[in-house]
């Protein structure tokens, strides 16, 4: 990609015309586009061990991906690779450098962008590893959002004989090594964007996945989303909450829509933009403008195949269609039509405005909701989108047409949109089986049928049936009276603790659920261990625990469990119903190079159909190591009989055909494989000798070749020139693999030379995560125990796999003069604190790390976080920051911490200076910058009031009411801002403006709950100010009742053990360093009790409680402020 240095003018994406060489009905060509771009900054070189991070309701572990936590604040004009598709009706643009997303979907018949068109590339920190782009269509898999969402894909343009063209985009997931590809297809004469998806599990383990196609559409107060008419309920993430749809009948995301529909939206909660005009009810979730806060909702059930959105201002919209039997997922997401949402709109675009996401899930209906993909299994499916126009919201749709039937009083409105010209269309409207109107005419793509008739007397909507025919063929029908309401589901519940579950069956299934849904804060292991405690021979739990050890690379322990499972399974039957234990035993033994035992175990597992595919491939791979090509052909044939899409078996079979001299069969199979997947790396290598350019993709190919004993091919691949790229640290592992190959080929001299190169290769972003990498490094260390770089890499992988003590021992071997020393010491600091709970050792390690790399803003930030956990006083932390003031500008989080310290020291003017930079919050971590900005203005106002400058105080506080845009965030509608309102009441009172004072006191008193840490709460530290406001209003009885409520809430907190919210979708406080959540909860309770005691006049008791709290946490700002006020 190319960049220039200036982008000061507004950007408008201009689509190029098709080249003259494109003469077909469907045109496809590659031509770059220039767009204003805010490029992501370089990724951090430190591995991120975020083992407790919650992301989109499941695990937010990001390793082995490097994390990017900053995007450029100033744009440049940048050239982006683009692939364009065009037919008679539609124009589509795909961006290969950003995940192969569809960036433009344009209806040529009416000039409408049915996908949200971004005119700038402006990523925000929403993705798993950082940058994420809104707009167009994002393809999310194997988790949400796609880990590789801002990374390039391989592409191929396929042209079919019927004139259709497909742009294929392929990418290997960096975390799971699953392969996913999607093909964006246009066909002649069809106004449909067809998506052809092919997923493949190239690993030897069953893995979980979901697929959500994430469509963005531009919205405003006249934009309405829609689901099939049988949808009656929608659910939140993990079904932790459910509400009726479209008219919400209970509070949802803290908003009582039913009350809003009855009483109206309070004026102070009305949106500044896109205000509903009153033509639809305030409880209707189908209208973007009604939803004031960030909100997800997913249908609970439907027999319909479609969803979409309609722009009533443009009189145009969008329909998605997919088979609901495999594509049950239908979801809407919005940032919300209020200030909080507007701040995210600004973060994600310059001038293109808000959007909603209309997501369609395949093999999933919720987030998180994962399905299984077996080893070697391929999945193929299709999704379709098309624009509609002039018919309003449809009640029925398939890939050929969409129909609307709307009754208004005595009038019925009929609309039919088609996706291909229909010359002999017949539309019939029946009432109770009797035709009351029909239209026989040609319906073209750009000219839908739109009609209105008067209903015969006595006919009601439920009597009607609308049918579209093309000649004699029925295309689509809709009968309102035949719609069967989809059932609701129960709200999900948190599973009980292992010891509280009655049966082993439920213990096993609970653990399996936690594994399948990748739960971030609950491990499946204790459930399976508890089952084995009760029944030491439980076969299913032995297999599960064995798999847990296998994924960690603990082969000896895994083998013990798999053999124990087999012992139980064969207690009375030598031929068990399930062959997984034998298959997994084979995998475990193969990793230990116990070939004959592994071969026998794999063969036994083929007795069960479920494991024939991976087992026969494993046998074929072992045959290939021995050069037994006839056996390879036999075993790959059996594998492909069970799973025709097994790409590795196909490629190994090509190798075997060539080895036995059957070149024609090899070529036929290779051509067939490439026709199915032209972007599969091994097939490309076999066809032309092409080697993957991306280091991780190259490693995948190399390990396939090594596993099959194709050492010569592995050598050729590894000797191919490799150009390391930023964020891609495969270089050292490629060299270690090359040394291994040299040794296997008997070239010990080159093996030694390459091993030396490996040990001195650039280590940046080398984050190994395959078991093959683990065993390669272990073997390297057995041969070269002095290779501390191999020990460092292996330690990194061990720590990710929770083999903590082994990781510590390996990292401790890194010498002080090594380039990895700083990172090793930093990693040790994390491990000493989180694993060994040794604060002193952790502090020493971080001092070593920072001394070795004093230019790292991340290390300064992480050290400060550790200091906070260790109870270091604010004065020392501030002194350290000021000594390294030049590093503060590197990071938002450093700036926030410095501003916090200045506020704690009552140096609010300096805090505001620090807060002048442009901030970029992470989704789920909003509010930190705002809190310090508001705190600084409050402190300034207090000083001004103390000096008699009431209007100066008012000005400072009103500045906090509407935070400047450069802070990157604003307050959530449900956030409690009572302190600010209370302070404004005080300031206006001091200025003699009683009415304004009462207004703000009333606002402060009206808000008692809060929204903190991405959750609604009844009581928070801000409730105290609501009670003070009640006192200021002369409502002392109510104030005392509220103070008592605060105290009661605090005592309840003290009595209940702390635990992490099982259904959390984001937990910004659980990141790098583990926190004692019980201690944190106790401190929160102590603060609330102190506040209540202050309000109730128990000052001595409040001071005692605050004193104890500040001994534990000298940086607690609310406690510091309250203690200062009492002094």
mmCIF file of C-alpha atoms in Angstrom, residues 45 88 96 250 320-321 326 458 562 602:
data_model
loop_
_atom_site.group_PDB
_atom_site.id
_atom_site.type_symbol
_atom_site.label_atom_id
_atom_site.label_comp_id
_atom_site.label_asym_id
_atom_site.label_seq_id
_atom_site.Cartn_x
_atom_site.Cartn_y
_atom_site.Cartn_z
ATOM 1 C CA UNK A 45 6.296 -6.390 20.689
ATOM 2 C CA UNK A 88 -26.391 -4.788 -14.801
ATOM 3 C CA UNK A 96 -8.326 -7.640 0.380
ATOM 4 C CA UNK A 250 -39.628 -5.102 29.988
ATOM 5 C CA UNK A 320 -30.524 -10.986 3.644
ATOM 6 C CA UNK A 321 -31.592 -14.554 2.882
ATOM 7 C CA UNK A 326 -28.317 -23.819 9.296
ATOM 8 C CA UNK A 458 -65.555 -7.734 6.476
ATOM 9 C CA UNK A 562 -6.828 -41.640 27.254
ATOM 10 C CA UNK A 602 -5.301 -44.595 14.966
#
